[in-house]
CSV table of C-alpha atoms in Angstrom, one decimal:
chain,number,residue,atom,x,y,z
A,99,UNK,CA,95.6,95.3,104.4
A,100,UNK,CA,98.6,93.2,105.6
A,101,UNK,CA,102.1,94.5,105.7
A,102,UNK,CA,103.5,95.2,102.2
A,103,UNK,CA,106.7,93.5,100.9
A,104,UNK,CA,109.3,95.4,102.0
A,105,UNK,CA,112.7,95.8,100.0
A,106,UNK,CA,115.5,96.4,102.8
A,107,UNK,CA,117.7,98.9,101.8
A,108,UNK,CA,121.4,99.0,102.6
A,109,UNK,CA,122.8,102.3,101.5
A,110,UNK,CA,125.8,102.3,103.4
A,111,UNK,CA,128.5,99.7,104.1
A,112,UNK,CA,129.4,98.5,107.7
A,113,UNK,CA,133.0,98.0,107.6
A,114,UNK,CA,132.7,95.2,110.6
A,115,UNK,CA,130.7,93.0,108.2
A,116,UNK,CA,133.8,93.3,105.8
A,117,UNK,CA,136.5,90.7,106.5
A,118,UNK,CA,139.8,91.9,107.4
A,119,UNK,CA,142.4,92.4,104.7
A,120,UNK,CA,140.1,94.0,102.1
A,121,UNK,CA,141.7,97.0,100.9
A,122,UNK,CA,140.3,100.5,101.3
A,123,UNK,CA,140.0,101.1,97.7
A,124,UNK,CA,137.9,97.7,97.2
A,125,UNK,CA,135.8,98.6,100.6
A,126,UNK,CA,134.7,102.0,98.9
A,127,UNK,CA,134.2,100.5,95.5
A,128,UNK,CA,131.9,98.0,97.3
A,129,UNK,CA,130.0,100.6,99.3
A,130,UNK,CA,129.6,102.7,96.1
A,131,UNK,CA,128.0,99.4,94.3
A,132,UNK,CA,125.8,98.7,96.8
A,133,UNK,CA,124.1,102.0,97.2
A,134,UNK,CA,123.8,102.0,93.5
A,135,UNK,CA,122.4,98.5,93.5
A,136,UNK,CA,119.7,99.5,96.1
A,137,UNK,CA,118.9,102.9,94.4
A,138,UNK,CA,118.3,100.9,90.9
A,139,UNK,CA,115.7,98.6,92.9
A,140,UNK,CA,114.2,101.4,94.1
A,141,UNK,CA,113.9,102.8,90.6
A,142,UNK,CA,112.7,99.2,89.4
A,143,UNK,CA,115.6,98.7,87.2
A,144,UNK,CA,116.3,95.2,88.1
A,145,UNK,CA,118.6,94.4,85.4
A,146,UNK,CA,120.8,97.2,86.4
A,147,UNK,CA,120.6,96.1,90.0
A,148,UNK,CA,121.6,93.0,89.2
A,149,UNK,CA,124.7,94.0,87.5
A,150,UNK,CA,125.8,96.5,90.2
A,151,UNK,CA,125.5,93.4,92.7
A,152,UNK,CA,127.3,91.1,90.6
A,153,UNK,CA,130.2,93.5,89.9
A,154,UNK,CA,130.7,93.3,93.7
A,155,UNK,CA,131.2,89.7,93.6
A,156,UNK,CA,134.0,90.1,91.2
A,157,UNK,CA,135.6,92.2,93.8
A,158,UNK,CA,134.7,89.9,96.8
A,159,UNK,CA,133.4,86.5,96.5
A,160,UNK,CA,130.3,85.8,98.7
A,161,UNK,CA,130.0,89.4,99.8
A,162,UNK,CA,126.9,89.8,102.1
A,163,UNK,CA,125.5,92.8,100.3
A,164,UNK,CA,126.0,91.6,96.9
A,165,UNK,CA,124.1,88.4,98.0
A,166,UNK,CA,121.5,90.1,99.9
A,167,UNK,CA,121.0,92.6,96.9
A,168,UNK,CA,120.7,89.7,94.6
A,169,UNK,CA,118.2,88.1,96.8
A,170,UNK,CA,115.9,91.2,96.8
A,171,UNK,CA,116.3,91.3,93.1
A,172,UNK,CA,114.6,88.1,92.9
A,173,UNK,CA,112.0,88.6,95.4
A,174,UNK,CA,111.0,91.8,93.8
A,175,UNK,CA,110.2,89.8,90.9
A,176,UNK,CA,108.3,87.2,92.9
A,177,UNK,CA,111.2,84.7,92.3
A,178,UNK,CA,111.1,83.4,95.7
A,179,UNK,CA,113.1,80.2,95.3
A,180,UNK,CA,115.8,82.2,93.6
A,181,UNK,CA,116.0,84.6,96.2
A,182,UNK,CA,115.7,81.9,99.2
A,183,UNK,CA,119.1,80.6,97.5
A,184,UNK,CA,120.8,83.9,97.7
A,185,UNK,CA,119.7,84.6,101.3
A,186,UNK,CA,120.8,81.0,102.5
A,187,UNK,CA,124.1,81.5,100.9
A,188,UNK,CA,124.6,84.9,102.7
A,189,UNK,CA,123.7,83.4,106.0
A,190,UNK,CA,126.2,80.5,105.3
A,191,UNK,CA,128.9,83.3,105.7
A,192,UNK,CA,127.0,85.7,107.7
A,193,UNK,CA,124.5,83.7,110.1
A,194,UNK,CA,123.3,87.0,111.9
A,195,UNK,CA,122.8,89.2,108.7
A,196,UNK,CA,119.3,90.6,109.7
A,197,UNK,CA,118.8,91.8,105.9
A,198,UNK,CA,119.3,88.2,104.8
A,199,UNK,CA,116.9,86.7,107.7
A,200,UNK,CA,114.4,89.5,106.9
A,201,UNK,CA,114.4,88.5,103.1
A,202,UNK,CA,114.2,84.8,103.6
A,203,UNK,CA,111.4,85.2,106.2
A,204,UNK,CA,109.5,87.0,103.7
A,205,UNK,CA,110.1,84.7,101.1
A,206,UNK,CA,108.6,81.9,103.2
A,207,UNK,CA,105.5,83.9,103.9
A,208,UNK,CA,104.8,84.7,100.3
A,209,UNK,CA,105.2,80.8,99.5
A,210,UNK,CA,102.6,80.2,102.6
A,211,UNK,CA,105.4,78.4,104.3
A,212,UNK,CA,104.4,80.2,107.6
A,213,UNK,CA,105.9,77.9,110.0
A,214,UNK,CA,109.3,78.4,108.3
A,215,UNK,CA,108.8,82.2,108.1
A,216,UNK,CA,107.9,82.2,111.8
A,217,UNK,CA,111.3,80.2,112.7
A,218,UNK,CA,113.5,82.8,110.7
A,219,UNK,CA,111.8,85.9,112.0
A,220,UNK,CA,112.4,84.5,115.6
A,221,UNK,CA,116.2,84.4,114.6
A,222,UNK,CA,115.9,87.8,113.3
A,223,UNK,CA,114.4,89.2,116.7
A,224,UNK,CA,117.2,87.6,118.9
A,225,UNK,CA,119.2,90.5,117.5
A,226,UNK,CA,116.4,92.9,117.2
A,227,UNK,CA,113.9,92.2,119.7
A,228,UNK,CA,111.9,95.5,119.5
A,229,UNK,CA,111.4,95.6,115.8
A,230,UNK,CA,107.9,96.5,115.5
A,231,UNK,CA,107.8,95.6,111.7
A,232,UNK,CA,109.1,92.0,112.3
A,233,UNK,CA,106.7,91.3,115.3
A,234,UNK,CA,103.8,92.4,113.4
A,235,UNK,CA,104.9,89.8,110.7
A,236,UNK,CA,104.9,87.1,113.2
A,237,UNK,CA,101.7,87.9,114.4
A,238,UNK,CA,100.4,88.0,110.8
A,239,UNK,CA,101.9,84.4,110.5
A,240,UNK,CA,100.6,83.0,113.3
A,241,UNK,CA,97.2,84.3,112.3
A,242,UNK,CA,97.6,82.4,109.0
A,243,UNK,CA,98.2,79.2,110.9
A,244,UNK,CA,95.3,79.9,113.1
A,245,UNK,CA,97.0,80.3,116.3
A,246,UNK,CA,94.7,82.8,117.8
A,247,UNK,CA,96.6,83.4,121.1
A,248,UNK,CA,100.1,83.7,120.1
A,249,UNK,CA,99.0,86.1,117.2
A,250,UNK,CA,96.8,88.0,119.5
A,251,UNK,CA,99.8,88.5,121.9
A,252,UNK,CA,102.1,89.7,119.5
A,253,UNK,CA,99.6,92.1,118.0
A,254,UNK,CA,99.2,93.6,121.6
A,255,UNK,CA,102.6,93.7,122.0
A,256,UNK,CA,103.1,96.0,119.4
A,257,UNK,CA,100.4,98.4,120.7
A,258,UNK,CA,102.4,98.4,124.0
A,259,UNK,CA,105.4,99.4,121.9
A,260,UNK,CA,103.5,101.9,119.9
A,261,UNK,CA,99.9,103.0,120.5
A,262,UNK,CA,97.5,102.8,117.7
A,263,UNK,CA,100.0,101.3,115.2
A,264,UNK,CA,98.0,100.7,112.1
A,265,UNK,CA,99.6,97.0,111.2
A,266,UNK,CA,98.7,95.8,114.5
A,267,UNK,CA,95.1,97.4,114.7
A,268,UNK,CA,94.4,96.0,111.0
A,269,UNK,CA,95.9,92.9,111.9
A,270,UNK,CA,93.8,92.5,115.2
A,271,UNK,CA,90.8,93.3,113.1
A,272,UNK,CA,91.5,90.2,110.6
A,273,UNK,CA,92.4,88.0,113.5
A,274,UNK,CA,89.2,88.6,115.2
A,275,UNK,CA,87.1,88.5,112.1
A,276,UNK,CA,88.7,85.2,111.0
A,277,UNK,CA,87.4,83.5,114.5
A,278,UNK,CA,84.0,85.2,114.1
A,279,UNK,CA,84.4,87.9,116.8
A,280,UNK,CA,83.0,90.3,115.0
A,281,UNK,CA,82.2,93.0,117.6
A,282,UNK,CA,86.3,93.1,118.5
A,283,UNK,CA,87.2,93.1,114.8
A,284,UNK,CA,85.1,96.4,114.3
A,285,UNK,CA,86.4,98.0,117.5
A,286,UNK,CA,90.1,97.5,115.9
A,287,UNK,CA,89.2,98.7,112.2
A,288,UNK,CA,86.8,101.4,113.7
A,289,UNK,CA,90.1,102.7,115.4
A,290,UNK,CA,92.1,102.6,112.2
A,291,UNK,CA,89.4,104.6,110.7
A,292,UNK,CA,89.1,107.2,113.7
A,293,UNK,CA,93.0,108.1,113.6
A,294,UNK,CA,93.0,108.3,109.9
A,295,UNK,CA,91.4,111.0,107.7
A,296,UNK,CA,88.2,109.2,105.9
A,297,UNK,CA,89.6,110.2,102.6
A,298,UNK,CA,92.9,108.7,103.0
A,299,UNK,CA,92.3,105.6,105.0
A,300,UNK,CA,92.9,102.4,103.0
A,301,UNK,CA,89.6,101.5,101.4
A,302,UNK,CA,89.7,97.9,102.5
A,303,UNK,CA,89.5,99.2,106.1
A,304,UNK,CA,86.0,100.9,104.8
A,305,UNK,CA,84.8,97.6,103.3
A,306,UNK,CA,85.9,95.5,106.5
A,307,UNK,CA,83.9,97.9,108.8
A,308,UNK,CA,80.9,97.4,106.5
A,309,UNK,CA,81.4,93.7,106.5
A,310,UNK,CA,81.4,93.7,110.5
A,311,UNK,CA,78.0,95.3,110.5
A,312,UNK,CA,76.8,93.1,107.7
A,313,UNK,CA,77.9,90.1,110.1
A,314,UNK,CA,76.3,91.8,113.0
A,315,UNK,CA,72.9,92.6,111.2
A,316,UNK,CA,73.5,96.4,111.9
A,317,UNK,CA,73.0,96.9,108.2
A,318,UNK,CA,72.0,100.4,108.1
A,319,UNK,CA,75.6,101.3,109.9
A,320,UNK,CA,77.4,99.2,107.4
A,321,UNK,CA,76.1,101.1,104.3
A,322,UNK,CA,77.7,104.3,105.4
A,323,UNK,CA,81.2,102.7,105.1
A,324,UNK,CA,80.3,101.0,101.9
A,325,UNK,CA,79.4,104.4,100.6
A,326,UNK,CA,82.4,105.8,101.5
A,327,UNK,CA,84.6,103.3,99.8
A,328,UNK,CA,82.4,103.9,96.6
A,329,UNK,CA,82.9,107.6,96.5
A,330,UNK,CA,86.6,106.8,96.0
A,331,UNK,CA,86.2,103.7,93.9
A,332,UNK,CA,82.9,103.6,92.2
A,333,UNK,CA,83.4,99.9,90.9
A,334,UNK,CA,84.6,98.4,94.0
A,335,UNK,CA,83.3,94.8,93.9
A,336,UNK,CA,83.2,94.6,97.6
A,337,UNK,CA,81.4,97.9,98.3
A,338,UNK,CA,78.8,97.2,95.8
A,339,UNK,CA,78.5,93.9,97.2
A,340,UNK,CA,78.3,95.1,100.6
A,341,UNK,CA,75.8,97.8,99.8
A,342,UNK,CA,73.4,95.1,98.0
A,343,UNK,CA,73.9,92.6,100.8
A,344,UNK,CA,72.8,95.4,103.6
A,345,UNK,CA,69.7,96.5,101.6
A,346,UNK,CA,68.5,92.8,101.1
A,347,UNK,CA,69.1,92.6,104.9
A,348,UNK,CA,67.0,95.7,105.4
A,349,UNK,CA,64.5,94.0,103.0
A,350,UNK,CA,65.0,97.0,100.6
A,351,UNK,CA,65.2,94.8,97.7
A,352,UNK,CA,64.6,97.7,95.2
A,353,UNK,CA,67.9,99.1,96.2
A,354,UNK,CA,69.4,95.8,96.5
A,355,UNK,CA,68.7,95.1,93.2
A,356,UNK,CA,70.3,98.4,91.6
A,357,UNK,CA,73.8,97.5,93.3
A,358,UNK,CA,73.6,93.7,92.0
A,359,UNK,CA,73.1,95.1,88.7
A,360,UNK,CA,75.8,97.6,88.9
A,361,UNK,CA,78.3,94.6,89.8
A,362,UNK,CA,76.8,92.7,86.7
A,363,UNK,CA,77.8,95.7,84.4
A,364,UNK,CA,81.4,94.8,85.4
A,365,UNK,CA,81.1,90.9,85.7
A,366,UNK,CA,77.8,90.2,83.3
A,367,UNK,CA,78.8,86.5,83.9
A,368,UNK,CA,79.1,86.2,87.7
A,369,UNK,CA,76.8,83.3,88.6
A,370,UNK,CA,76.4,84.1,92.2
A,371,UNK,CA,75.6,87.6,91.7
A,372,UNK,CA,73.1,86.7,88.8
A,373,UNK,CA,71.3,84.5,91.3
A,374,UNK,CA,71.1,87.3,94.1
A,375,UNK,CA,69.5,89.7,91.6
A,376,UNK,CA,67.0,86.8,90.6
A,377,UNK,CA,66.3,86.6,94.4
A,378,UNK,CA,65.7,90.3,94.6
A,379,UNK,CA,63.3,90.5,91.7
A,380,UNK,CA,61.4,87.1,93.0
A,381,UNK,CA,61.1,89.1,96.5
A,382,UNK,CA,59.3,92.1,94.9
A,383,UNK,CA,56.9,89.9,93.0
A,384,UNK,CA,59.0,90.6,89.3
A,385,UNK,CA,58.9,87.1,88.4
A,386,UNK,CA,59.6,87.6,84.8
A,387,UNK,CA,63.0,89.5,85.4
A,388,UNK,CA,63.7,86.9,88.3
A,389,UNK,CA,63.3,83.8,85.6
A,390,UNK,CA,65.8,85.7,83.3
A,391,UNK,CA,68.5,86.1,85.8
A,392,UNK,CA,68.1,82.6,87.5
A,393,UNK,CA,68.1,81.2,83.6
A,394,UNK,CA,71.2,83.2,82.9
A,395,UNK,CA,72.9,81.7,85.9
A,396,UNK,CA,71.9,78.2,85.1
A,397,UNK,CA,73.3,78.8,81.6
A,398,UNK,CA,76.8,79.4,82.9
A,399,UNK,CA,76.6,76.6,85.2
A,400,UNK,CA,74.2,74.5,87.5
A,401,UNK,CA,73.1,76.7,90.8
A,402,UNK,CA,71.2,75.0,93.4
A,403,UNK,CA,70.0,78.7,94.4
A,404,UNK,CA,69.1,79.7,91.0
A,405,UNK,CA,67.2,76.2,90.5
A,406,UNK,CA,65.4,76.8,94.0
A,407,UNK,CA,64.5,80.3,92.7
A,408,UNK,CA,62.7,79.0,89.7
A,409,UNK,CA,61.0,76.4,91.6
A,410,UNK,CA,59.7,79.0,94.3
A,411,UNK,CA,58.5,81.1,91.2
A,412,UNK,CA,56.4,78.3,90.1
A,413,UNK,CA,55.2,78.1,93.7
A,414,UNK,CA,54.5,81.8,93.8
A,415,UNK,CA,52.7,81.6,90.4
A,416,UNK,CA,50.1,78.8,91.8
A,417,UNK,CA,51.7,76.2,89.9
A,418,UNK,CA,52.6,74.0,92.7
A,419,UNK,CA,52.6,70.8,91.0
A,420,UNK,CA,55.3,72.0,88.6
A,421,UNK,CA,56.9,73.3,91.8
A,422,UNK,CA,56.8,70.0,93.6
A,423,UNK,CA,58.4,68.0,90.5
A,424,UNK,CA,61.4,70.6,90.7
A,425,UNK,CA,61.9,70.4,94.3
A,426,UNK,CA,61.8,66.5,94.1
A,427,UNK,CA,64.3,66.6,91.4
A,428,UNK,CA,66.7,68.8,93.8
A,429,UNK,CA,66.4,66.7,96.6
A,430,UNK,CA,67.5,63.6,94.5
A,431,UNK,CA,71.0,65.7,94.1
A,432,UNK,CA,71.0,67.3,97.4
A,433,UNK,CA,69.2,64.8,99.9
A,434,UNK,CA,70.2,66.6,103.3
A,435,UNK,CA,69.1,70.1,102.3
A,436,UNK,CA,66.2,70.7,104.8
A,437,UNK,CA,65.0,73.8,102.9
A,438,UNK,CA,63.8,71.8,99.9
A,439,UNK,CA,61.9,69.4,102.2
A,440,UNK,CA,60.0,72.4,103.8
A,441,UNK,CA,59.5,74.1,100.4
A,442,UNK,CA,58.2,70.5,98.7
A,443,UNK,CA,56.0,70.1,101.8
A,444,UNK,CA,54.6,73.4,101.3
A,445,UNK,CA,53.6,72.7,97.7
A,446,UNK,CA,51.8,69.3,98.8
A,447,UNK,CA,50.0,71.4,101.4
A,448,UNK,CA,48.9,73.9,98.9
A,449,UNK,CA,47.5,71.0,96.7
A,450,UNK,CA,45.6,69.8,99.9
A,451,UNK,CA,47.8,66.7,100.0
A,452,UNK,CA,48.7,67.1,103.9
A,453,UNK,CA,49.3,63.6,104.4
A,454,UNK,CA,52.2,63.4,101.7
A,455,UNK,CA,53.5,66.7,103.2
A,456,UNK,CA,53.7,65.3,106.7
A,457,UNK,CA,55.7,62.1,104.9
A,458,UNK,CA,58.1,64.8,103.0
A,459,UNK,CA,59.1,66.1,106.3
A,460,UNK,CA,59.2,62.8,108.3
A,461,UNK,CA,61.5,61.4,105.6
A,462,UNK,CA,64.1,64.3,106.2
A,463,UNK,CA,63.9,63.7,109.8
A,464,UNK,CA,64.7,59.9,109.6
A,465,UNK,CA,68.2,60.9,109.0
A,466,UNK,CA,68.3,64.4,110.9
A,467,UNK,CA,65.9,64.1,113.6
A,468,UNK,CA,67.4,67.4,115.3
A,469,UNK,CA,66.6,70.0,112.7
A,470,UNK,CA,64.6,72.6,114.3
A,471,UNK,CA,63.0,74.2,111.2
A,472,UNK,CA,61.8,70.9,109.8
A,473,UNK,CA,60.3,70.1,113.3
A,474,UNK,CA,58.6,73.3,113.7
A,475,UNK,CA,57.1,72.9,110.2
A,476,UNK,CA,56.1,69.5,110.9
A,477,UNK,CA,54.6,70.5,114.2
A,478,UNK,CA,52.5,73.3,112.6
A,479,UNK,CA,51.3,71.3,109.8
A,480,UNK,CA,50.3,68.3,112.4
A,481,UNK,CA,48.1,70.8,114.3
A,482,UNK,CA,46.2,72.0,111.1
């Protein structure tokens, strides 16, 4: 939901940017070729566009429109380093060329060189300080380097200039979500939803609102937005995952497993989803199905949660000795996982071996004596 790459159009020639002494006929030809080149970029005829811009260079070496145009053709093909060379060459001769600055900054952003992108965009803003598109891009870049304050200030500046600017609202949603400020993120994304028709709003806004509700545990409200997303895109992974997780959060495992399986129809070897589906079947007491899903996940690669799931099934079936062996083996590989110790202690307690259960919990507290869950389990066990 971030600003899309924008190929700047230079559809008319600014005579002031041309060196004096260029004949009118040449200037007219440059203008014509420049317009043609950018029209061809719009039509996705990159080869034709390059020919047009290179024809300009035959008329005037180092022409700014040709260099920027060639940079744009490379940028459109994601050849960012080649594009950078063209933009930089243009800026050697025309340091204030906004199109070259814009393109150069966008290339740096695409290469995840956010600090460089910010520096170039700041140079752009010297000449055009109220350019909302560029200010929003700078805010996006600050968000990427985790500078919350600068990013927020710039997004809010955009909203002061243009109330309900979609890019700023979406950016503020991302910013707050990244910093776990889910209520604020929900406010901004919901505002985007409110000012758009529900059938035309970006589907990522719908899933982002749903995800905020997941994080806030307001699961029932979240389902509405995921369902709206699925109406428009029935196989959308994020909407299917969100619905499954919301129903899991509401302890409606039969609905949850329906959506886990919908994902698996599309991506049958998704280890995480196989394990989630296994959890749903186990929770509803369908151990046979749960075993199938956990086992398939483990065939793909080791998964701690699938292994725990199989151990919990043993425990649920009353096979506490086998469950204890499984938990002991898991602890060897993951000695700081407190959940494993609690489950192992439960197994020993079920086998009427309270002393061993207490020892297991105390073993964990030797290297983490602040774990509240383990302390609570130990306290409960000691009182029995």
